């Protein structure tokens, strides 16, 4: 068996001249002679989330052009930069002129992404693969816990009531590497258990810390190196410290780095650790298996008290166009409660991808998944290394049980369609899918 690989990128610049987003692709196919054994196309897009309809539209664009590809094995993940273009209609108040509206941007990018995927697939060639692990202090839990048992995202830590940080931080950096037949490094995929929201706002559009990561790696390993950013289970994480902020700012200043460059420095250092090991174990015969299935997760139950509070808040914002986001945030809970009471809510359906590439497992989910769930999956996986990729859709936060007890943004009912019960189902179904890619243990 040999693998065939390709990669491509797309830097979207609209006719108006505004840089919009970068998109990176990795395509892998395993063959035995002329027989195709399995396939995958993985797209990393600098967006806050993959909103409903985007994946389907890209697949529809690509499918007639690639009759030899199983279209359900095309995956898109978002890096969760908060400085991405808006792709969701009716959520924000936008200028009437001078900018691309969400639907216009989505249509514009789908064409460009689709064409780049087709071109890359048609140019795929025999290659090699490797994997490694480094360490990078990038994810830092962003939920402060207080004496009364409550928790708050980005809550103050310099107060007498502060008692600690809520959860674990996964500083492992999991990396895939792809070479051509002559061992020339072509592409890499980096799994960081943290969203790329160091900047988390402002008026400029950019990829957050992934941009300096790509720039630094290209300076060292060639200007044509393709870098896929994979956000791991980091719904409760940030790259910014919750305390010791002054000390970190001082060291960053002494190094002459911006906040984005400091995060990139850490990722690149961990990447180099992984690369030094992986380059000693380059594989040309790694097995590729790719399973796709739709799973169902139970919705988080809305209590009567939660529904009443949400109804009151929705009414408060209903008539103010500038508060459209807040209105929808609360009104969504009301609608969920009504469906729950009517018995029409059903289950949440999610497309789950599980891949085996040599000794590595890769599993996807559509959520801003709290780190506890990612740790469970990694700890129980049969793979040497397990990559968990979040935000292959826009399922919202999936908080841990302790986070729900503490409350606060990211854990309250408005933030979360799926709760800890559904999170545990996700863990079990993901592990079943991963284990199915390995021979049963005797």
PDB file of N, CA and C in Angstrom, residues 48-53 77-78 235 299-300 348-351 364-370 389-399 410 413-419:
ATOM      1  N   UNK A  48     -14.653  31.421  12.480  1.00  0.00           N
ATOM      2  CA  UNK A  48     -15.023  31.182  13.869  1.00  0.00           C
ATOM      3  C   UNK A  48     -15.727  29.835  14.020  1.00  0.00           C
ATOM      4  N   UNK A  49     -16.428  29.400  12.984  1.00  0.00           N
ATOM      5  CA  UNK A  49     -17.107  28.110  12.995  1.00  0.00           C
ATOM      6  C   UNK A  49     -17.565  27.770  11.591  1.00  0.00           C
ATOM      7  N   UNK A  50     -17.860  26.511  11.349  1.00  0.00           N
ATOM      8  CA  UNK A  50     -18.372  26.079  10.045  1.00  0.00           C
ATOM      9  C   UNK A  50     -19.891  26.095  10.150  1.00  0.00           C
ATOM     10  N   UNK A  51     -20.490  27.193   9.722  1.00  0.00           N
ATOM     11  CA  UNK A  51     -21.924  27.393   9.896  1.00  0.00           C
ATOM     12  C   UNK A  51     -22.729  26.417   9.033  1.00  0.00           C
ATOM     13  N   UNK A  52     -23.975  26.138   9.424  1.00  0.00           N
ATOM     14  CA  UNK A  52     -24.807  25.204   8.658  1.00  0.00           C
ATOM     15  C   UNK A  52     -24.880  25.580   7.184  1.00  0.00           C
ATOM     16  N   UNK A  53     -24.677  24.593   6.334  1.00  0.00           N
ATOM     17  CA  UNK A  53     -24.764  24.787   4.892  1.00  0.00           C
ATOM     18  C   UNK A  53     -23.439  24.960   4.193  1.00  0.00           C
ATOM     19  N   UNK A  77     -12.734  22.101   8.983  1.00  0.00           N
ATOM     20  CA  UNK A  77     -12.690  22.563  10.371  1.00  0.00           C
ATOM     21  C   UNK A  77     -12.385  24.051  10.418  1.00  0.00           C
ATOM     22  N   UNK A  78     -12.903  24.708  11.428  1.00  0.00           N
ATOM     23  CA  UNK A  78     -12.623  26.126  11.655  1.00  0.00           C
ATOM     24  C   UNK A  78     -11.552  26.263  12.729  1.00  0.00           C
ATOM     25  N   UNK A 235     -12.690  24.204  24.368  1.00  0.00           N
ATOM     26  CA  UNK A 235     -13.794  25.131  24.567  1.00  0.00           C
ATOM     27  C   UNK A 235     -13.655  25.983  25.811  1.00  0.00           C
ATOM     28  N   UNK A 299     -30.174  16.294  23.574  1.00  0.00           N
ATOM     29  CA  UNK A 299     -30.097  17.719  23.875  1.00  0.00           C
ATOM     30  C   UNK A 299     -30.047  17.941  25.390  1.00  0.00           C
ATOM     31  N   UNK A 300     -29.411  19.006  25.780  1.00  0.00           N
ATOM     32  CA  UNK A 300     -29.420  19.426  27.177  1.00  0.00           C
ATOM     33  C   UNK A 300     -30.825  19.922  27.532  1.00  0.00           C
ATOM     34  N   UNK A 348     -29.782  15.675  18.704  1.00  0.00           N
ATOM     35  CA  UNK A 348     -28.830  16.448  17.912  1.00  0.00           C
ATOM     36  C   UNK A 348     -28.038  15.481  17.034  1.00  0.00           C
ATOM     37  N   UNK A 349     -28.027  15.727  15.744  1.00  0.00           N
ATOM     38  CA  UNK A 349     -27.318  14.849  14.813  1.00  0.00           C
ATOM     39  C   UNK A 349     -25.974  15.467  14.433  1.00  0.00           C
ATOM     40  N   UNK A 350     -24.933  14.656  14.511  1.00  0.00           N
ATOM     41  CA  UNK A 350     -23.584  15.133  14.241  1.00  0.00           C
ATOM     42  C   UNK A 350     -22.829  14.162  13.343  1.00  0.00           C
ATOM     43  N   UNK A 351     -22.152  14.686  12.345  1.00  0.00           N
ATOM     44  CA  UNK A 351     -21.300  13.867  11.486  1.00  0.00           C
ATOM     45  C   UNK A 351     -19.959  13.663  12.182  1.00  0.00           C
ATOM     46  N   UNK A 364     -13.133  13.875  14.830  1.00  0.00           N
ATOM     47  CA  UNK A 364     -13.700  15.212  14.705  1.00  0.00           C
ATOM     48  C   UNK A 364     -14.973  15.365  15.536  1.00  0.00           C
ATOM     49  N   UNK A 365     -15.290  16.608  15.831  1.00  0.00           N
ATOM     50  CA  UNK A 365     -16.581  16.947  16.426  1.00  0.00           C
ATOM     51  C   UNK A 365     -16.931  18.371  16.035  1.00  0.00           C
ATOM     52  N   UNK A 366     -18.187  18.737  16.178  1.00  0.00           N
ATOM     53  CA  UNK A 366     -18.653  20.039  15.700  1.00  0.00           C
ATOM     54  C   UNK A 366     -18.664  21.113  16.785  1.00  0.00           C
ATOM     55  N   UNK A 367     -18.194  20.789  17.982  1.00  0.00           N
ATOM     56  CA  UNK A 367     -18.397  21.661  19.139  1.00  0.00           C
ATOM     57  C   UNK A 367     -17.165  22.503  19.488  1.00  0.00           C
ATOM     58  N   UNK A 368     -17.394  23.454  20.412  1.00  0.00           N
ATOM     59  CA  UNK A 368     -16.314  24.016  21.212  1.00  0.00           C
ATOM     60  C   UNK A 368     -16.244  23.109  22.439  1.00  0.00           C
ATOM     61  N   UNK A 369     -15.472  22.059  22.289  1.00  0.00           N
ATOM     62  CA  UNK A 369     -15.499  20.932  23.223  1.00  0.00           C
ATOM     63  C   UNK A 369     -14.581  21.200  24.410  1.00  0.00           C
ATOM     64  N   UNK A 370     -15.112  21.071  25.616  1.00  0.00           N
ATOM     65  CA  UNK A 370     -14.277  21.292  26.794  1.00  0.00           C
ATOM     66  C   UNK A 370     -13.175  20.233  26.857  1.00  0.00           C
ATOM     67  N   UNK A 389     -10.103  17.016  16.683  1.00  0.00           N
ATOM     68  CA  UNK A 389     -10.336  18.262  15.950  1.00  0.00           C
ATOM     69  C   UNK A 389     -11.749  18.742  16.241  1.00  0.00           C
ATOM     70  N   UNK A 390     -11.866  19.929  16.829  1.00  0.00           N
ATOM     71  CA  UNK A 390     -13.189  20.473  17.105  1.00  0.00           C
ATOM     72  C   UNK A 390     -13.617  21.438  15.996  1.00  0.00           C
ATOM     73  N   UNK A 391     -14.860  21.871  16.084  1.00  0.00           N
ATOM     74  CA  UNK A 391     -15.424  22.879  15.193  1.00  0.00           C
ATOM     75  C   UNK A 391     -15.399  22.464  13.722  1.00  0.00           C
ATOM     76  N   UNK A 392     -15.785  21.211  13.449  1.00  0.00           N
ATOM     77  CA  UNK A 392     -16.065  20.816  12.068  1.00  0.00           C
ATOM     78  C   UNK A 392     -17.515  21.146  11.725  1.00  0.00           C
ATOM     79  N   UNK A 393     -18.116  21.928  12.553  1.00  0.00           N
ATOM     80  CA  UNK A 393     -19.460  22.465  12.371  1.00  0.00           C
ATOM     81  C   UNK A 393     -19.599  23.648  13.304  1.00  0.00           C
ATOM     82  N   UNK A 394     -20.802  23.879  13.804  1.00  0.00           N
ATOM     83  CA  UNK A 394     -20.999  24.976  14.763  1.00  0.00           C
ATOM     84  C   UNK A 394     -21.984  24.529  15.831  1.00  0.00           C
ATOM     85  N   UNK A 395     -21.579  23.502  16.578  1.00  0.00           N
ATOM     86  CA  UNK A 395     -22.453  22.912  17.588  1.00  0.00           C
ATOM     87  C   UNK A 395     -22.511  23.671  18.895  1.00  0.00           C
ATOM     88  N   UNK A 396     -21.709  24.738  19.028  1.00  0.00           N
ATOM     89  CA  UNK A 396     -21.700  25.508  20.264  1.00  0.00           C
ATOM     90  C   UNK A 396     -20.834  24.863  21.333  1.00  0.00           C
ATOM     91  N   UNK A 397     -20.850  25.456  22.505  1.00  0.00           N
ATOM     92  CA  UNK A 397     -20.064  24.922  23.615  1.00  0.00           C
ATOM     93  C   UNK A 397     -20.628  23.583  24.082  1.00  0.00           C
ATOM     94  N   UNK A 398     -19.698  22.676  24.445  1.00  0.00           N
ATOM     95  CA  UNK A 398     -20.095  21.439  25.104  1.00  0.00           C
ATOM     96  C   UNK A 398     -19.333  21.389  26.423  1.00  0.00           C
ATOM     97  N   UNK A 399     -19.956  21.911  27.499  1.00  0.00           N
ATOM     98  CA  UNK A 399     -19.249  22.074  28.770  1.00  0.00           C
ATOM     99  C   UNK A 399     -19.162  20.782  29.573  1.00  0.00           C
ATOM    100  N   UNK A 410     -20.416  30.111  28.416  1.00  0.00           N
ATOM    101  CA  UNK A 410     -19.760  28.897  27.955  1.00  0.00           C
ATOM    102  C   UNK A 410     -20.273  27.645  28.636  1.00  0.00           C
ATOM    103  N   UNK A 413     -27.155  27.535  29.922  1.00  0.00           N
ATOM    104  CA  UNK A 413     -28.012  26.913  28.910  1.00  0.00           C
ATOM    105  C   UNK A 413     -27.998  27.674  27.588  1.00  0.00           C
ATOM    106  N   UNK A 414     -27.849  29.007  27.634  1.00  0.00           N
ATOM    107  CA  UNK A 414     -27.808  29.787  26.395  1.00  0.00           C
ATOM    108  C   UNK A 414     -26.599  29.427  25.538  1.00  0.00           C
ATOM    109  N   UNK A 415     -25.512  29.018  26.174  1.00  0.00           N
ATOM    110  CA  UNK A 415     -24.265  28.714  25.466  1.00  0.00           C
ATOM    111  C   UNK A 415     -24.216  27.298  24.927  1.00  0.00           C
ATOM    112  N   UNK A 416     -25.118  26.459  25.400  1.00  0.00           N
ATOM    113  CA  UNK A 416     -24.902  25.019  25.240  1.00  0.00           C
ATOM    114  C   UNK A 416     -26.175  24.286  24.852  1.00  0.00           C
ATOM    115  N   UNK A 417     -26.188  23.730  23.657  1.00  0.00           N
ATOM    116  CA  UNK A 417     -27.303  22.873  23.244  1.00  0.00           C
ATOM    117  C   UNK A 417     -27.133  21.449  23.750  1.00  0.00           C
ATOM    118  N   UNK A 418     -25.881  21.039  23.916  1.00  0.00           N
ATOM    119  CA  UNK A 418     -25.577  19.695  24.402  1.00  0.00           C
ATOM    120  C   UNK A 418     -24.862  19.830  25.739  1.00  0.00           C
ATOM    121  N   UNK A 419     -25.288  19.051  26.719  1.00  0.00           N
ATOM    122  CA  UNK A 419     -24.707  19.120  28.046  1.00  0.00           C
ATOM    123  C   UNK A 419     -23.813  17.932  28.350  1.00  0.00           C
TER     124      UNK A 419
END
